[in-house]
Tab-separated table of C-alpha atoms in Angstrom:
chain	number	residue	atom	x	y	z
A	1273	MET	CA	0.000	0.000	0.000
A	1274	ALA	CA	2.824	2.403	0.871
A	1275	HIS	CA	4.445	1.655	-2.499
A	1276	ASN	CA	1.179	2.451	-4.304
A	1277	ASN	CA	0.818	5.731	-2.410
A	1278	THR	CA	4.379	6.694	-3.340
A	1279	ALA	CA	3.745	5.822	-6.984
A	1280	ARG	CA	0.579	7.937	-7.025
A	1281	SER	CA	2.386	10.890	-5.443
A	1282	ARG	CA	4.948	10.717	-8.262
A	1283	ASP	CA	2.309	10.593	-10.995
A	1284	LEU	CA	2.287	14.260	-11.944
A	1285	LEU	CA	-0.010	13.735	-14.954
A	1286	HIS	CA	-3.178	12.570	-13.208
A	1287	GLY	CA	-5.225	13.262	-10.084
A	1288	SER	CA	-5.117	16.185	-7.674
A	1289	LEU	CA	-2.320	18.737	-7.939
A	1290	GLY	CA	-2.195	20.689	-4.680
A	1291	ASP	CA	-1.156	17.792	-2.468
A	1292	LYS	CA	1.337	16.480	-5.052
A	1293	ILE	CA	3.026	19.862	-5.310
A	1294	ILE	CA	3.413	19.973	-1.524
A	1295	LEU	CA	4.691	16.376	-1.427
A	1296	PHE	CA	7.205	17.321	-4.130
A	1297	VAL	CA	8.251	20.578	-2.477
A	1298	LEU	CA	8.645	19.442	1.137
A	1299	PRO	CA	11.520	16.972	0.588
A	1300	LEU	CA	13.109	19.330	-1.945
A	1301	ALA	CA	12.982	22.288	0.455
A	1302	ALA	CA	14.134	20.020	3.288
A	1303	THR	CA	17.092	18.961	1.128
A	1304	GLY	CA	18.128	22.574	0.590
A	1305	ILE	CA	17.546	23.508	4.222
A	1306	LEU	CA	19.434	20.463	5.470
A	1307	GLN	CA	22.294	21.241	3.102
A	1308	GLN	CA	22.369	24.773	4.462
A	1309	LEU	CA	22.270	23.508	8.041
A	1310	PHE	CA	25.396	21.521	7.294
A	1311	ASN	CA	26.935	24.625	5.711
A	1312	ALA	CA	25.923	26.565	8.818
A	1313	VAL	CA	27.815	24.012	10.904
A	1314	ASP	CA	30.870	24.850	8.768
A	1315	ILE	CA	30.500	28.538	9.639
A	1316	ALA	CA	29.688	27.866	13.296
A	1317	VAL	CA	32.711	25.589	13.789
A	1318	ILE	CA	34.955	28.142	12.076
A	1319	GLY	CA	33.467	31.050	14.043
A	1320	ARG	CA	33.732	29.313	17.416
A	1321	PHE	CA	37.082	27.564	17.077
A	1322	VAL	CA	39.071	29.706	14.632
A	1323	GLY	CA	37.692	33.275	14.650
A	1324	LYS	CA	35.637	35.856	12.803
A	1325	ASN	CA	38.278	36.456	10.116
A	1326	ALA	CA	38.044	32.799	9.119
A	1327	MET	CA	34.252	33.065	9.187
A	1328	ALA	CA	34.464	36.132	6.963
A	1329	ALA	CA	36.806	34.234	4.607
A	1330	VAL	CA	34.310	31.409	4.091
A	1331	GLY	CA	31.400	33.848	3.722
A	1332	SER	CA	33.205	36.041	1.205
A	1333	ASN	CA	33.471	33.018	-1.108
A	1334	SER	CA	29.702	32.517	-1.372
A	1335	PRO	CA	29.201	34.709	-4.474
A	1336	ILE	CA	32.158	33.051	-6.250
A	1337	ILE	CA	30.891	29.560	-5.443
A	1338	GLY	CA	27.467	30.580	-6.697
A	1339	LEU	CA	28.952	32.017	-9.889
A	1340	LEU	CA	30.860	28.821	-10.700
A	1341	ILE	CA	28.187	26.316	-9.716
A	1342	ASN	CA	25.025	28.037	-10.920
A	1343	LEU	CA	25.764	27.771	-14.642
A	1344	PHE	CA	26.084	24.001	-14.378
A	1345	VAL	CA	23.200	23.614	-11.934
A	1346	GLY	CA	21.164	25.515	-14.535
A	1347	ILE	CA	22.207	22.946	-17.115
A	1348	SER	CA	20.978	20.259	-14.698
A	1349	LEU	CA	17.609	22.055	-14.743
A	1350	GLY	CA	17.712	21.658	-18.510
A	1351	ALA	CA	18.154	17.907	-17.974
A	1352	ASN	CA	15.221	17.991	-15.543
A	1353	VAL	CA	12.950	19.635	-18.123
A	1354	VAL	CA	14.018	17.371	-20.993
A	1355	ILE	CA	13.525	14.179	-18.969
A	1356	ALA	CA	10.204	15.411	-17.518
A	1357	ARG	CA	8.828	16.215	-20.978
A	1358	LEU	CA	9.930	12.819	-22.325
A	1359	ILE	CA	8.181	11.178	-19.365
A	1360	GLY	CA	5.029	13.143	-20.239
A	1361	GLN	CA	5.345	11.884	-23.826
A	1362	LYS	CA	5.843	8.305	-22.508
A	1363	ASP	CA	9.096	7.994	-24.466
A	1364	GLU	CA	10.937	5.506	-22.232
A	1365	LYS	CA	13.912	5.014	-24.561
A	1366	GLY	CA	14.338	8.772	-24.857
A	1367	VAL	CA	14.220	9.135	-21.069
A	1368	ASN	CA	16.943	6.513	-20.651
A	1369	ARG	CA	19.191	8.183	-23.252
A	1370	ALA	CA	18.665	11.529	-21.511
A	1371	VAL	CA	19.564	10.062	-18.108
A	1372	HIS	CA	22.864	8.643	-19.386
A	1373	THR	CA	23.628	11.881	-21.215
A	1374	ALA	CA	23.020	13.870	-18.022
A	1375	ILE	CA	25.451	11.746	-16.001
A	1376	VAL	CA	28.246	12.210	-18.557
A	1377	VAL	CA	27.581	15.947	-18.826
A	1378	ALA	CA	27.703	16.244	-15.015
A	1379	VAL	CA	31.184	14.767	-14.720
A	1380	LEU	CA	32.608	16.676	-17.698
A	1381	SER	CA	31.030	19.917	-16.463
A	1382	GLY	CA	32.536	19.353	-13.031
A	1383	LEU	CA	36.001	18.935	-14.471
A	1384	ALA	CA	35.580	22.068	-16.603
A	1385	ALA	CA	34.290	24.080	-13.631
A	1386	ALA	CA	37.201	22.921	-11.467
A	1387	VAL	CA	39.843	23.947	-14.008
A	1388	PHE	CA	38.145	27.244	-14.881
A	1389	GLY	CA	37.562	28.057	-11.229
A	1390	GLU	CA	41.188	27.465	-10.258
A	1391	ILE	CA	42.235	29.920	-12.981
A	1392	ILE	CA	39.893	32.754	-12.030
A	1393	VAL	CA	39.529	32.456	-8.249
A	1394	ALA	CA	42.566	34.554	-7.225
A	1395	PRO	CA	41.739	37.473	-9.571
A	1396	LEU	CA	38.101	37.341	-8.445
A	1397	LEU	CA	39.011	37.583	-4.771
A	1398	HIS	CA	41.196	40.610	-5.570
A	1399	PHE	CA	38.394	42.131	-7.660
A	1400	MET	CA	35.959	41.731	-4.768
A	1401	GLY	CA	38.313	43.603	-2.464
A	1402	VAL	CA	38.706	40.820	0.100
A	1403	PRO	CA	40.839	42.332	2.923
A	1404	PRO	CA	44.460	41.079	3.339
A	1405	GLU	CA	43.718	39.498	6.735
A	1406	VAL	CA	40.992	37.368	5.115
A	1407	TYR	CA	42.408	36.774	1.619
A	1408	GLY	CA	44.805	33.891	2.355
A	1409	MET	CA	42.164	31.757	4.072
A	1410	ALA	CA	39.545	32.605	1.435
A	1411	LEU	CA	41.871	31.436	-1.346
A	1412	LEU	CA	42.821	28.229	0.511
A	1413	TYR	CA	39.138	27.359	1.057
A	1414	MET	CA	38.307	27.889	-2.621
A	1415	ARG	CA	41.265	25.844	-3.920
A	1416	ILE	CA	40.080	22.781	-2.013
A	1417	TYR	CA	36.384	23.352	-2.722
A	1418	LEU	CA	37.003	23.650	-6.468
A	1419	ALA	CA	38.802	20.293	-6.542
A	1420	GLY	CA	35.486	18.712	-5.536
A	1421	MET	CA	33.417	20.240	-8.354
A	1422	PRO	CA	33.006	16.975	-10.332
A	1423	VAL	CA	31.276	15.199	-7.420
A	1424	ILE	CA	29.358	18.335	-6.381
A	1425	LEU	CA	27.854	18.687	-9.867
A	1426	LEU	CA	27.283	14.933	-10.198
A	1427	TYR	CA	25.068	15.102	-7.115
A	1428	ASN	CA	23.093	18.014	-8.600
A	1429	PHE	CA	22.517	16.262	-11.940
A	1430	GLU	CA	21.539	13.018	-10.210
A	1431	ALA	CA	19.083	14.955	-8.048
A	1432	ALA	CA	17.627	16.515	-11.229
A	1433	ILE	CA	17.083	13.025	-12.675
A	1434	PHE	CA	15.120	11.951	-9.610
A	1435	ARG	CA	13.141	15.234	-9.537
A	1436	SER	CA	12.114	14.881	-13.180
A	1437	HIS	CA	10.273	11.699	-12.156
A	1438	GLY	CA	8.659	13.390	-9.163
A	1439	ASP	CA	11.045	11.823	-6.618
A	1440	THR	CA	12.488	14.420	-4.240
A	1441	ARG	CA	12.860	12.009	-1.305
A	1442	THR	CA	15.828	9.957	-2.499
A	1443	PRO	CA	18.153	13.000	-2.822
A	1444	LEU	CA	17.042	14.064	0.679
A	1445	LEU	CA	17.952	10.693	2.205
A	1446	CYS	CA	21.349	10.616	0.494
A	1447	LEU	CA	22.095	14.191	1.550
A	1448	THR	CA	21.114	13.422	5.152
A	1449	THR	CA	23.644	10.597	5.258
A	1450	SER	CA	26.472	12.593	3.707
A	1451	GLY	CA	25.618	15.693	5.750
A	1452	LEU	CA	25.975	13.867	9.037
A	1453	VAL	CA	29.391	12.695	7.857
A	1454	ASN	CA	30.187	16.338	7.014
A	1455	VAL	CA	29.421	17.440	10.585
A	1456	VAL	CA	31.631	14.734	12.071
A	1457	LEU	CA	34.481	15.559	9.683
A	1458	ASN	CA	34.185	19.292	10.443
A	1459	VAL	CA	34.677	18.697	14.139
A	1460	PHE	CA	37.453	16.160	13.531
A	1461	PHE	CA	39.474	18.293	11.108
A	1462	VAL	CA	39.068	21.660	12.860
A	1463	VAL	CA	38.791	20.772	16.556
A	1464	ALA	CA	40.813	17.541	16.750
A	1465	LEU	CA	43.446	18.195	14.068
A	1466	GLY	CA	43.633	21.991	14.438
A	1467	MET	CA	42.928	22.727	10.770
A	1468	THR	CA	41.176	25.976	9.747
A	1469	VAL	CA	39.188	26.694	6.584
A	1470	ASP	CA	41.004	23.864	4.804
A	1471	GLY	CA	39.400	21.344	7.167
A	1472	VAL	CA	35.913	22.709	6.485
A	1473	ALA	CA	36.469	22.667	2.714
A	1474	LEU	CA	37.828	19.119	2.786
A	1475	ALA	CA	34.838	17.918	4.835
A	1476	THR	CA	32.480	19.510	2.285
A	1477	VAL	CA	34.153	17.796	-0.673
A	1478	LEU	CA	34.213	14.372	1.016
A	1479	SER	CA	30.532	14.597	2.010
A	1480	ASN	CA	29.559	15.495	-1.580
A	1481	LEU	CA	31.544	12.495	-2.794
A	1482	ILE	CA	29.510	10.253	-0.490
A	1483	SER	CA	26.120	11.644	-1.605
A	1484	SER	CA	26.938	11.428	-5.316
A	1485	VAL	CA	28.212	7.845	-4.991
A	1486	LEU	CA	25.114	6.814	-3.021
A	1487	MET	CA	22.773	8.245	-5.663
A	1488	PHE	CA	24.741	6.724	-8.521
A	1489	GLY	CA	24.469	3.334	-6.821
A	1490	ILE	CA	20.693	3.720	-6.501
A	1491	LEU	CA	20.377	4.665	-10.171
A	1492	THR	CA	22.368	1.585	-11.246
A	1493	ARG	CA	20.012	-0.667	-9.260
A	1494	LYS	CA	16.816	1.124	-10.240
A	1495	GLU	CA	14.298	-0.644	-12.484
A	1496	GLY	CA	12.764	1.023	-15.520
A	1497	MET	CA	13.643	4.003	-17.654
A	1498	LEU	CA	15.774	5.842	-15.047
A	1499	ARG	CA	18.179	2.900	-14.638
A	1500	VAL	CA	21.841	3.779	-15.277
A	1501	GLU	CA	24.088	1.170	-16.891
A	1502	PRO	CA	27.789	2.142	-16.949
A	1503	GLY	CA	28.209	0.572	-20.398
A	1504	LYS	CA	25.580	2.954	-21.810
A	1505	LEU	CA	27.200	6.144	-20.492
A	1506	ARG	CA	27.496	8.260	-23.603
A	1507	VAL	CA	26.163	11.550	-24.934
A	1508	ASP	CA	23.119	11.649	-27.220
A	1509	GLY	CA	23.695	14.656	-29.484
A	1510	ARG	CA	20.060	15.710	-29.948
A	1511	ILE	CA	19.286	15.407	-26.249
A	1512	LEU	CA	22.452	17.317	-25.355
A	1513	VAL	CA	21.441	20.203	-27.621
A	1514	GLU	CA	17.998	20.341	-25.985
A	1515	ILE	CA	19.484	20.194	-22.469
A	1516	PHE	CA	21.824	23.070	-23.353
A	1517	ARG	CA	19.061	25.050	-25.095
A	1518	ILE	CA	17.013	25.079	-21.894
A	1519	GLY	CA	19.772	24.701	-19.325
A	1520	ILE	CA	22.319	27.302	-20.392
A	1521	PRO	CA	19.887	30.254	-20.208
A	1522	ALA	CA	18.674	28.902	-16.834
A	1523	GLY	CA	22.285	28.713	-15.670
A	1524	ILE	CA	23.002	32.207	-16.954
A	1525	GLN	CA	19.949	33.449	-15.063
A	1526	SER	CA	21.333	31.915	-11.848
A	1527	MET	CA	24.810	33.260	-12.609
A	1528	ILE	CA	23.339	36.733	-12.993
A	1529	PHE	CA	22.190	36.593	-9.385
A	1530	SER	CA	25.718	35.603	-8.366
A	1531	LEU	CA	27.352	38.325	-10.483
A	1532	ALA	CA	25.038	40.924	-8.996
A	1533	ASN	CA	25.688	39.574	-5.512
A	1534	MET	CA	29.453	39.778	-6.134
A	1535	SER	CA	29.010	43.480	-6.770
A	1536	VAL	CA	27.065	43.809	-3.529
A	1537	GLN	CA	29.582	41.623	-1.659
A	1538	SER	CA	32.406	43.906	-2.796
A	1539	SER	CA	30.550	46.787	-1.168
A	1540	VAL	CA	29.974	44.691	1.966
A	1541	ASN	CA	33.719	44.019	2.087
A	1542	SER	CA	34.385	47.752	1.995
A	1543	LEU	CA	32.413	48.186	5.234
A	1544	GLY	CA	34.801	46.067	7.337
A	1545	ALA	CA	35.196	42.635	8.939
A	1546	ASP	CA	32.244	43.053	11.364
A	1547	ILE	CA	29.756	43.567	8.528
A	1548	MET	CA	31.431	40.842	6.456
A	1549	ALA	CA	31.015	38.399	9.347
A	1550	ALA	CA	27.425	39.558	9.923
A	1551	SER	CA	26.558	39.011	6.266
A	1552	SER	CA	28.188	35.582	6.321
A	1553	ALA	CA	26.134	34.491	9.337
A	1554	ALA	CA	22.888	36.064	8.062
A	1555	GLN	CA	23.231	34.404	4.645
A	1556	ASN	CA	23.230	31.015	6.332
A	1557	LEU	CA	19.833	31.802	7.867
A	1558	GLU	CA	18.207	33.771	5.037
A	1559	ILE	CA	18.760	30.956	2.609
A	1560	PHE	CA	16.420	28.675	4.582
A	1561	SER	CA	13.422	30.654	3.329
A	1562	TYR	CA	14.972	31.025	-0.115
A	1563	TYR	CA	15.119	27.237	-0.449
A	1564	VAL	CA	11.348	27.166	0.045
A	1565	VAL	CA	11.033	29.756	-2.747
A	1566	ASN	CA	13.389	27.858	-5.030
A	1567	SER	CA	11.629	24.537	-4.371
A	1568	PHE	CA	8.317	25.899	-5.639
A	1569	GLY	CA	10.136	27.190	-8.726
A	1570	GLN	CA	11.601	23.747	-9.390
A	1571	ALA	CA	8.235	22.118	-8.710
A	1572	CYS	CA	6.648	24.405	-11.298
A	1573	THR	CA	9.331	23.465	-13.836
A	1574	THR	CA	8.769	19.728	-13.318
A	1575	PHE	CA	4.955	19.776	-13.165
A	1576	VAL	CA	4.652	22.092	-16.181
A	1577	GLY	CA	7.352	20.145	-18.067
A	1578	GLN	CA	5.616	16.774	-17.683
A	1579	ASN	CA	2.109	18.093	-18.370
A	1580	TYR	CA	3.266	20.196	-21.320
A	1581	GLY	CA	4.884	17.053	-22.733
A	1582	ALA	CA	1.553	15.255	-22.229
A	1583	GLY	CA	-0.334	18.128	-23.908
A	1584	ASN	CA	-2.440	19.034	-20.851
A	1585	GLU	CA	-2.903	22.810	-20.913
A	1586	LYS	CA	-5.313	22.896	-17.971
A	1587	ARG	CA	-2.896	21.153	-15.595
A	1588	CYS	CA	-0.077	23.462	-16.707
A	1589	ARG	CA	-2.110	26.551	-15.827
A	1590	ARG	CA	-3.279	25.112	-12.514
A	1591	SER	CA	0.257	24.027	-11.571
A	1592	ILE	CA	1.519	27.602	-11.995
A	1593	LEU	CA	-1.328	29.083	-9.936
A	1594	LEU	CA	-0.956	26.571	-7.102
A	1595	CYS	CA	2.829	26.989	-6.970
A	1596	LEU	CA	2.355	30.749	-6.590
A	1597	LEU	CA	-0.370	30.546	-3.921
A	1598	GLN	CA	1.132	27.734	-1.869
A	1599	GLY	CA	4.610	29.172	-2.295
A	1600	GLU	CA	3.705	32.609	-0.944
A	1601	LEU	CA	1.982	31.088	2.092
A	1602	CYS	CA	4.835	28.693	2.938
A	1603	THR	CA	7.468	31.403	2.393
A	1604	LEU	CA	5.623	33.829	4.664
A	1605	VAL	CA	5.452	31.231	7.450
A	1606	MET	CA	9.178	30.437	7.115
A	1607	ILE	CA	10.174	34.131	7.090
A	1608	THR	CA	8.081	34.871	10.183
A	1609	LEU	CA	9.554	31.991	12.179
A	1610	ILE	CA	13.161	32.865	11.334
A	1611	LEU	CA	12.780	36.600	12.014
A	1612	ILE	CA	11.189	35.963	15.417
A	1613	PHE	CA	14.305	34.058	16.488
A	1614	ALA	CA	16.825	36.078	14.432
A	1615	LYS	CA	19.152	37.174	17.258
A	1616	PRO	CA	19.318	33.798	19.061
A	1617	LEU	CA	19.989	32.111	15.712
A	1618	LEU	CA	22.752	34.573	14.832
A	1619	SER	CA	24.340	34.012	18.249
A	1620	ILE	CA	25.005	30.408	17.184
A	1621	PHE	CA	27.662	31.789	14.819
A	1622	THR	CA	29.155	34.541	16.943
A	1623	ARG	CA	28.885	36.157	20.391
A	1624	ASP	CA	29.901	39.588	19.062
A	1625	PRO	CA	26.883	41.925	19.662
A	1626	VAL	CA	27.870	44.275	16.817
A	1627	VAL	CA	27.978	41.404	14.325
A	1628	ILE	CA	24.599	40.113	15.592
A	1629	GLU	CA	22.991	43.547	15.216
A	1630	TYR	CA	24.207	44.015	11.643
A	1631	GLY	CA	23.098	40.469	10.805
A	1632	THR	CA	19.586	41.227	12.087
A	1633	VAL	CA	19.364	44.360	9.925
A	1634	ARG	CA	20.321	42.372	6.835
A	1635	MET	CA	17.871	39.539	7.536
A	1636	ARG	CA	14.874	41.835	8.011
A	1637	ILE	CA	15.422	43.476	4.646
A	1638	ILE	CA	16.396	40.488	2.544
A	1639	MET	CA	14.047	37.822	3.862
A	1640	VAL	CA	10.925	39.899	3.226
A	1641	SER	CA	12.233	40.295	-0.328
A	1642	HIS	CA	11.870	36.522	-0.786
A	1643	LEU	CA	8.122	37.050	-1.238
A	1644	LEU	CA	9.064	38.911	-4.430
A	1645	SER	CA	11.623	36.258	-5.381
A	1646	LEU	CA	8.853	33.640	-5.425
A	1647	PHE	CA	7.177	35.276	-8.439
A	1648	ILE	CA	10.480	35.294	-10.310
A	1649	GLU	CA	11.265	31.657	-9.463
A	1650	VAL	CA	7.809	30.227	-10.204
A	1651	VAL	CA	7.140	32.170	-13.398
A	1652	SER	CA	10.677	31.533	-14.669
A	1653	GLY	CA	10.263	27.871	-13.718
A	1654	ALA	CA	7.032	27.654	-15.684
A	1655	MET	CA	8.620	29.212	-18.757
A	1656	ARG	CA	11.510	26.723	-18.530
A	1657	GLY	CA	8.951	23.913	-18.362
A	1658	PHE	CA	7.489	25.242	-21.614
A	1659	GLY	CA	10.982	25.328	-23.106
A	1660	GLN	CA	11.095	29.154	-22.999
A	1661	SER	CA	14.284	29.530	-20.972
A	1662	LEU	CA	15.987	32.479	-22.674
A	1663	VAL	CA	13.381	35.167	-21.899
A	1664	PRO	CA	13.525	34.986	-18.075
A	1665	ALA	CA	17.329	34.886	-18.297
A	1666	LEU	CA	17.410	38.141	-20.274
A	1667	ILE	CA	14.905	39.770	-17.923
A	1668	SER	CA	17.035	38.803	-14.927
A	1669	LEU	CA	20.107	40.243	-16.632
A	1670	ILE	CA	18.407	43.625	-16.824
A	1671	GLY	CA	16.277	43.563	-13.679
A	1672	ILE	CA	18.630	41.875	-11.227
A	1673	CYS	CA	22.183	42.450	-12.396
A	1674	GLY	CA	21.625	45.844	-13.999
A	1675	ILE	CA	19.688	47.408	-11.151
A	1676	ARG	CA	22.033	46.099	-8.449
A	1677	ILE	CA	25.125	47.373	-10.209
A	1678	LEU	CA	23.466	50.749	-10.795
A	1679	TRP	CA	22.366	50.905	-7.150
A	1680	VAL	CA	25.874	50.203	-5.874
A	1681	THR	CA	27.381	52.703	-8.327
A	1682	LEU	CA	24.872	55.544	-8.002
A	1683	ILE	CA	23.138	55.206	-4.624
A	1684	PHE	CA	25.472	53.352	-2.261
A	1685	SER	CA	28.466	55.392	-3.422
A	1686	ARG	CA	26.684	58.491	-2.042
A	1687	PHE	CA	25.054	56.962	1.074
A	1688	GLN	CA	27.503	54.350	2.337
A	1689	THR	CA	25.469	52.658	5.044
A	1690	PHE	CA	24.648	48.970	5.416
A	1691	SER	CA	20.869	49.552	5.283
A	1692	VAL	CA	21.099	51.525	2.037
A	1693	LEU	CA	23.214	48.764	0.500
A	1694	MET	CA	20.749	46.032	1.546
A	1695	ALA	CA	17.800	47.992	0.089
A	1696	VAL	CA	19.056	46.963	-3.361
A	1697	TYR	CA	17.466	43.535	-2.858
A	1698	PRO	CA	13.756	44.509	-2.547
A	1699	VAL	CA	14.146	47.178	-5.238
A	1700	SER	CA	15.737	44.887	-7.835
A	1701	LEU	CA	13.539	41.876	-7.034
A	1702	GLY	CA	10.315	43.897	-7.104
A	1703	ILE	CA	11.025	45.409	-10.515
A	1704	THR	CA	12.133	42.054	-11.948
A	1705	ALA	CA	9.076	40.235	-10.567
A	1706	VAL	CA	6.756	42.673	-12.360
A	1707	ILE	CA	8.643	42.417	-15.663
A	1708	VAL	CA	8.890	38.605	-15.724
A	1709	THR	CA	5.201	38.175	-14.809
A	1710	VAL	CA	4.035	40.618	-17.501
A	1711	SER	CA	6.301	38.907	-20.029
A	1712	TYR	CA	4.787	35.502	-19.239
A	1713	LEU	CA	1.214	36.820	-19.518
A	1714	MET	CA	2.034	38.353	-22.923
A	1715	ARG	CA	3.566	35.083	-24.216
A	1716	ARG	CA	1.092	32.666	-22.623
A	1717	SER	CA	-1.430	32.604	-25.471
A	1718	ARG	CA	1.247	31.826	-28.053
A	1719	ILE	CA	2.727	29.045	-25.891
A	1720	PHE	CA	-0.609	27.257	-25.566
A	1721	ALA	CA	-1.463	27.862	-29.228
A	1722	GLU	CA	1.760	26.074	-30.167
A	1723	LEU	CA	0.795	23.226	-27.818
A	1724	GLU	CA	-2.610	22.854	-29.491
A	1725	GLN	CA	-0.960	22.802	-32.905
A	1726	LYS	CA	1.418	20.032	-31.788
A	1727	LEU	CA	-1.506	17.998	-30.461
A	1728	GLU	CA	-3.405	18.397	-33.731
A	1729	GLU	CA	-0.372	17.327	-35.745
A	1730	ALA	CA	0.115	14.298	-33.493
A	1731	SER	CA	-3.571	13.379	-33.834
A	1732	GLU	CA	-3.442	13.651	-37.617
A	1733	SER	CA	-0.319	11.477	-37.820
A	1734	LEU	CA	-2.038	8.799	-35.724
A	1735	GLY	CA	-5.159	9.051	-37.868
């Protein structure tokens, strides 16, 4: 009976939608939150046992890590969409070719990201104005982290394969196992062996290796169209082109956030180590609510992708509406809970009252902005599900990156306070949310007209 219930919850093409979206989102959000909890342990161990400069060093790397990873994670979203649409079309052979293609792309992308990252990381840290007392540790952390990119990206692509089939629980279980190992290794390397940021980075890489190996093992033993056979690991050219067509714009859209945040982080760095440490600690709490936002965006991509592949316009429309409504409610609850306990949560990372106060200021501004982020994530996710990935990427380039750079250049340069700098988030997200929503509404009729035409052509060919 439990197996039948699980199978029904993963059938995104039939039955009720509201409960299936929640069942999809909860493990996905929990995966992100759990991953961030383990990252927070990294920061907490560093902050408690090494010092705030080391904590600032790890935090200052966040925009660079996002820049390097997000392009390839975006490509994994392309794999998610392609596999989901093939599932909707009931093309089992196509699904299996796409799964094997995704695995190969993950490993090759990881190697490329590692090499590219090692080349650019030192100039990027200089560009961001990382202070001399922080720079050495920041560079050491990144060197080790980058060496683990192949297994980090393999985990993300494997998770995308499971998500495309409606399974968000397996990645959660694998991450839980590897995350617990990460906590143990953090304490062992830093507390027992006396390592600093290098111990935290090494623990992160080893835990990602464990999660990616666990998921690969499950895929090799899985029955049906998602089964991975090492002898079949090769790239299908047509599927690769489609993954890149959808995934690269999605990755660029994510990279834009990171590029814009690098500009903001450079300004944060100019305000001193206290504010750098405060931002580092606050980011580890803010992202809990962002993972809820992002999970509804990914849910919308998967539900729309499968139902668009199956030619079901009504379920596509309803999936978008439910992701928006349920997403706003869940995000509001998460934001409220975190802000109520903001200062006690920040004190986990540091006892410095100045750092805690600045962290609270940042959280109040940015976390409320996540209600605006939800519109961007869900509407962009829907457009990716339809195969329209380039438009939201271009909108984000203008609305997110452009506005943030202009704000830092024109506004913050005149009023150099932390609150003025943080105000860039609600301003840029609000404008972008309006533009991306209007763009979708303008293109919606054409998208569904194309779907009807495809259905008619398919019906005529069968007739």
